[in-house]
Amino acid sequence: MSLTLEGKTCLVTGGSRGIGRAIALKLADFGADVAITYARSADAAEEVKSEIEAKGRKAKALQADAVNYERAEEVINEIVNDWEKLDVIVNNAGITKDNLILRMSEEQWDDVITTNLKSIFNYSKAAAKPMMRNRGGSIINISSVVGITGNAGQSNYAASKAGIIGFTKSYAKELSSRNIRANVIAPGYILTDMTGELDEKVLEGIKAETPLGRAGEADEVADAVVFLSSDMSSYITGEVIRVDGGMAM
Ligand code: NAP
């Protein structure tokens, strides 16, 4: 069997930039029609949409704050109405608001937990019925190695990313009988706008802690997403795949 996503329809939250953008483009490379959501970057999202269409696939770029449950339902309904079904959701939208616990504001805590964790509930729940009607689906939730190891200055982010792992395993246990698989990808240090804000010294330290000795590319996370989206992973559910150069082993 060859790895193909032809005939599949996918949704990537936060697909305008970084890892989400790379995922959306690679899903299209393998033959899927792809919808992306974004919060603010309308121009960047439209560019991703045009690039997907240039590959001969259908595309949508939808403004949708991932924290909003009603909007998640609208997005999924639009895809199912226009494309008949939704096979894959990649819950990728996420933010950081780093601070030491003693200095962390309630707002910093709430924003990160809501954006990174509630968003996963929103899209996974809203997709469950359409996927059940379609007799299957694949949910791929983007966590982080920080959700496994913890990280000083990122208690809000680490809690959200650890929460994603517990949520995904519970979801997999509830919905496997309906042929809906749910898995986690936990990236390590990947070059994007999000990590661009770290200073040079911190970056060097991260590289030193990574057995493969380098930062990862968004494209390398996208490779794992393609696998979990495809029928090549049909017997894998509730799994956490680290894409971290060995950082958290
Ligand atoms: P990024 O470059 O900052 O891009 C974040 C994406 O999420 C953007 O498309 C952004 O949309 C979208 N987004 C943010 N808040 C949103 C909201 N409320 N509603 C909808 N979309 C929203 O980040 P990244 O590095 O690609 O990270 C992507 C995911 O991978 C995140 O979940 C992150 O935690 C995870 N991750 C990243 C790394 C890393 O090293 N980079 C490591 C581990 C895990 P706009 O363009 O509209 O703002």
Coordinates of C-alpha atoms and ligand atoms in Angstrom, one line a residue:
M1 CA 0.0 0.0 0.0
S2 CA 1.4 3.4 -0.8
L3 CA 1.0 6.5 1.3
T4 CA -1.8 8.6 -0.2
L5 CA -4.4 11.0 1.1
E6 CA -6.4 11.1 -2.1
G7 CA -10.1 11.4 -1.5
K8 CA -9.5 12.6 2.1
T9 CA -10.7 16.0 3.5
C10 CA -8.7 17.6 6.2
L11 CA -8.9 20.6 8.6
V12 CA -5.9 22.2 10.2
T13 CA -6.5 24.7 12.9
G14 CA -3.9 27.6 12.9
G15 CA -2.8 26.8 9.4
S16 CA -1.7 30.3 8.4
R17 CA 1.8 30.1 9.7
G18 CA 4.6 27.8 11.1
I19 CA 3.9 24.1 11.7
G20 CA 0.2 24.4 10.7
R21 CA 1.1 25.9 7.4
A22 CA 3.6 23.2 6.7
I23 CA 1.1 20.5 7.6
A24 CA -1.6 22.0 5.4
L25 CA 0.7 22.1 2.4
K26 CA 2.0 18.6 2.9
L27 CA -1.5 17.1 3.3
A28 CA -2.3 18.7 -0.1
D29 CA 1.0 17.3 -1.6
F30 CA -0.3 13.8 -0.7
G31 CA -3.6 14.4 -2.3
A32 CA -6.0 15.8 0.4
D33 CA -8.4 18.7 0.1
V34 CA -7.5 21.0 3.0
A35 CA -9.3 23.7 5.1
I36 CA -7.3 25.9 7.4
T37 CA -8.4 28.2 10.2
Y38 CA -6.6 31.2 11.5
A39 CA -7.0 33.9 14.2
R40 CA -5.6 37.1 12.8
S41 CA -3.3 36.4 9.8
A42 CA -5.8 36.7 6.9
D43 CA -3.3 37.5 4.2
A44 CA -1.0 34.6 5.2
A45 CA -4.0 32.3 5.3
E46 CA -5.2 33.3 1.9
E47 CA -1.7 32.6 0.6
V48 CA -1.8 29.1 2.0
K49 CA -5.2 28.6 0.4
S50 CA -3.8 29.7 -3.0
E51 CA -0.8 27.4 -2.6
I52 CA -3.1 24.4 -1.9
E53 CA -5.2 25.2 -4.9
A54 CA -2.1 25.5 -7.1
K55 CA -1.4 21.9 -6.2
G56 CA -4.8 21.0 -7.7
R57 CA -6.6 20.4 -4.4
K58 CA -9.7 22.1 -2.9
A59 CA -8.9 24.6 -0.1
K60 CA -10.6 26.9 2.4
A61 CA -9.2 29.6 4.7
L62 CA -11.6 30.3 7.5
Q63 CA -11.2 32.9 10.2
A64 CA -12.1 31.1 13.5
D65 CA -10.8 31.8 17.0
A66 CA -10.0 28.3 18.2
V67 CA -11.4 29.1 21.7
N68 CA -14.9 29.5 20.3
Y69 CA -17.0 26.3 20.4
E70 CA -19.9 27.6 18.2
R71 CA -17.4 28.7 15.6
A72 CA -15.8 25.2 15.6
E73 CA -19.2 23.7 14.8
E74 CA -19.8 26.2 12.0
V75 CA -16.4 25.5 10.5
I76 CA -16.9 21.7 10.6
N77 CA -20.5 22.0 9.2
E78 CA -19.3 24.2 6.3
I79 CA -16.6 21.6 5.4
V80 CA -19.1 18.7 5.7
N81 CA -21.8 20.5 3.7
D82 CA -19.4 21.6 0.9
W83 CA -17.0 18.6 0.7
E84 CA -19.5 15.9 2.0
K85 CA -17.3 14.6 4.9
L86 CA -14.3 15.4 7.1
D87 CA -11.7 12.7 7.5
V88 CA -8.9 14.4 9.5
I89 CA -8.6 17.2 12.0
V90 CA -5.2 18.5 13.0
N91 CA -5.6 20.5 16.2
N92 CA -2.5 22.7 15.8
A93 CA -3.5 26.2 16.9
G94 CA -1.5 27.3 20.0
I95 CA 0.2 30.1 21.8
T96 CA 2.8 30.7 24.5
K97 CA 2.6 33.3 27.3
D98 CA 5.7 32.4 29.3
N99 CA 6.4 33.5 32.9
L100 CA 7.7 32.0 36.1
I101 CA 4.8 30.9 38.3
L102 CA 5.4 33.6 40.9
R103 CA 5.0 36.2 38.2
M104 CA 2.4 34.6 36.0
S105 CA -0.9 36.5 35.8
E106 CA -4.3 34.8 35.9
E107 CA -4.8 36.1 32.4
Q108 CA -1.6 34.5 31.1
W109 CA -2.7 31.2 32.6
D110 CA -6.2 31.4 31.2
D111 CA -5.3 32.5 27.7
V112 CA -2.8 29.6 27.2
I113 CA -5.0 26.9 28.7
T114 CA -8.1 28.1 26.8
T115 CA -6.3 28.5 23.4
N116 CA -4.2 25.3 23.6
L117 CA -6.5 22.9 25.4
K118 CA -10.1 24.1 25.2
S119 CA -9.6 24.4 21.4
I120 CA -8.8 20.7 21.2
F121 CA -12.1 19.9 23.0
N122 CA -14.0 22.2 20.7
Y123 CA -12.9 20.7 17.4
S124 CA -12.7 17.1 18.6
K125 CA -16.2 17.2 20.1
A126 CA -17.7 19.1 17.1
A127 CA -16.2 16.5 14.7
A128 CA -17.3 13.4 16.5
K129 CA -20.8 13.1 15.1
P130 CA -19.9 13.9 11.5
M131 CA -17.0 11.4 11.7
M132 CA -19.3 8.8 13.2
R133 CA -21.7 9.3 10.3
N134 CA -18.7 8.9 8.0
R135 CA -17.8 5.7 9.8
G136 CA -14.3 6.9 10.8
G137 CA -11.8 9.6 11.1
S138 CA -8.4 10.6 12.5
I139 CA -7.8 13.4 15.1
I140 CA -4.3 14.5 15.4
N141 CA -3.5 16.8 18.4
I142 CA -0.3 18.8 18.5
S143 CA 1.1 18.8 22.0
S144 CA 4.8 19.4 22.9
V145 CA 7.7 17.6 24.6
V146 CA 7.1 20.3 27.3
G147 CA 3.9 18.5 28.1
I148 CA 5.9 15.4 28.9
T149 CA 8.9 16.9 30.6
G150 CA 7.6 20.2 32.0
N151 CA 9.7 23.4 31.6
A152 CA 10.5 26.3 34.0
G153 CA 8.7 29.4 32.9
Q154 CA 6.1 27.5 30.9
S155 CA 3.8 26.0 33.6
N156 CA 0.7 27.2 31.7
Y157 CA 2.0 25.9 28.4
A158 CA 3.2 22.6 29.9
A159 CA -0.2 22.1 31.6
S160 CA -2.1 22.7 28.4
K161 CA 0.2 20.3 26.4
A162 CA 0.0 17.6 29.1
G163 CA -3.8 18.0 29.2
I164 CA -3.9 17.4 25.4
I165 CA -2.3 13.9 26.0
G166 CA -4.8 12.9 28.7
F167 CA -7.7 14.3 26.6
T168 CA -6.6 12.4 23.5
K169 CA -6.2 9.1 25.2
S170 CA -9.7 9.5 26.7
Y171 CA -11.2 10.5 23.4
A172 CA -9.5 7.5 21.7
K173 CA -11.0 5.1 24.3
E174 CA -14.5 6.6 23.8
L175 CA -14.5 6.7 20.0
S176 CA -12.3 3.8 18.8
S177 CA -15.4 1.6 18.5
R178 CA -16.6 4.1 15.9
N179 CA -13.3 3.8 14.0
I180 CA -12.3 7.3 15.0
R181 CA -8.6 7.3 15.9
A182 CA -7.0 10.0 18.0
N183 CA -3.3 10.5 18.4
V184 CA -0.8 13.1 19.7
I185 CA 2.3 14.5 18.1
A186 CA 4.7 16.1 20.5
P187 CA 7.3 18.3 18.7
G188 CA 10.5 19.4 20.3
Y189 CA 12.2 22.6 19.3
I190 CA 11.0 23.5 15.8
L191 CA 12.0 26.7 13.9
T192 CA 8.9 28.9 13.6
D193 CA 7.7 32.4 14.7
M194 CA 6.9 30.9 18.1
T195 CA 10.4 29.8 18.8
G196 CA 11.9 32.8 17.0
E197 CA 11.3 34.9 20.1
L198 CA 13.7 32.9 22.2
D199 CA 17.2 34.4 22.6
E200 CA 20.3 33.0 21.1
K201 CA 21.7 31.5 24.4
V202 CA 18.5 29.6 25.1
L203 CA 18.5 28.3 21.5
E204 CA 22.0 27.0 21.8
G205 CA 21.1 25.3 25.1
I206 CA 18.1 23.6 23.4
K207 CA 20.3 22.4 20.5
A208 CA 22.8 21.0 23.0
E209 CA 20.1 19.0 24.7
T210 CA 18.9 17.5 21.5
P211 CA 20.6 14.2 20.6
L212 CA 20.2 14.8 16.8
G213 CA 22.0 18.1 17.5
R214 CA 19.8 20.5 15.7
A215 CA 16.4 22.2 15.7
G216 CA 13.6 20.6 13.7
E217 CA 11.8 21.9 10.7
A218 CA 8.0 22.4 10.5
D219 CA 8.1 20.0 7.5
E220 CA 9.4 17.2 9.7
V221 CA 6.3 17.5 12.0
A222 CA 4.1 17.5 8.9
D223 CA 5.6 14.2 7.8
A224 CA 4.3 12.5 11.0
V225 CA 0.9 14.2 10.5
V226 CA 0.7 12.7 7.0
F227 CA 1.3 9.2 8.4
L228 CA -1.3 9.6 11.1
S229 CA -3.8 11.0 8.6
S230 CA -3.3 8.1 6.2
D231 CA -4.6 4.5 6.3
M232 CA -1.0 3.4 6.9
S233 CA -1.6 4.2 10.6
S234 CA -5.0 2.4 10.7
Y235 CA -4.1 0.3 13.8
I236 CA -2.6 3.2 15.8
T237 CA -4.7 5.2 18.3
G238 CA -4.1 6.8 21.7
E239 CA -0.4 7.1 20.8
V240 CA 2.0 10.0 21.5
I241 CA 4.7 10.4 18.7
R242 CA 7.6 12.6 19.7
V243 CA 9.1 14.6 16.8
D244 CA 11.9 16.0 18.8
G245 CA 15.3 14.8 17.6
G246 CA 15.4 12.6 20.7
M247 CA 15.1 15.5 23.2
A248 CA 12.6 13.8 25.6
M249 CA 13.7 10.2 25.4
Ligands
NAP1 P1 3.2 29.9 15.3 O1 4.3 30.0 14.3 O2 3.1 31.0 16.3 O3 1.8 29.7 14.6 C1 0.6 29.6 15.4 C2 -0.6 29.3 14.5 O4 -1.7 29.2 15.4 C3 -0.9 30.5 13.6 O5 -1.4 30.0 12.4 C4 -2.0 31.3 14.4 O6 -2.9 32.0 13.6 C5 -2.7 30.1 15.0 N1 -3.4 30.5 16.2 C6 -3.0 31.1 17.4 N2 -4.0 31.3 18.2 C7 -5.1 31.0 17.6 C8 -6.5 31.0 17.9 N3 -6.9 31.5 19.1 N4 -7.4 30.6 17.0 C9 -7.0 30.1 15.8 N5 -5.7 30.0 15.4 C10 -4.8 30.5 16.3 O7 3.4 28.5 16.1 P2 4.0 27.1 15.7 O8 5.4 27.1 16.2 O9 3.7 26.8 14.3 O10 3.2 26.1 16.7 C11 2.1 25.4 16.2 C12 1.7 24.4 17.2 O11 2.8 23.5 17.5 C13 1.3 25.0 18.6 O12 0.3 24.2 19.1 C14 2.6 24.9 19.4 O13 2.3 24.8 20.8 C15 3.1 23.5 18.9 N6 4.5 23.3 19.1 C16 5.4 24.2 18.6 C17 6.8 23.9 18.8 C18 7.9 24.8 18.2 O14 9.0 24.6 18.6 N7 7.6 25.7 17.3 C19 7.2 22.9 19.7 C20 6.2 22.1 20.2 C21 4.9 22.3 20.0 P3 -2.6 33.6 13.2 O15 -1.5 33.5 12.1 O16 -3.9 34.1 12.7 O17 -2.1 34.2 14.5

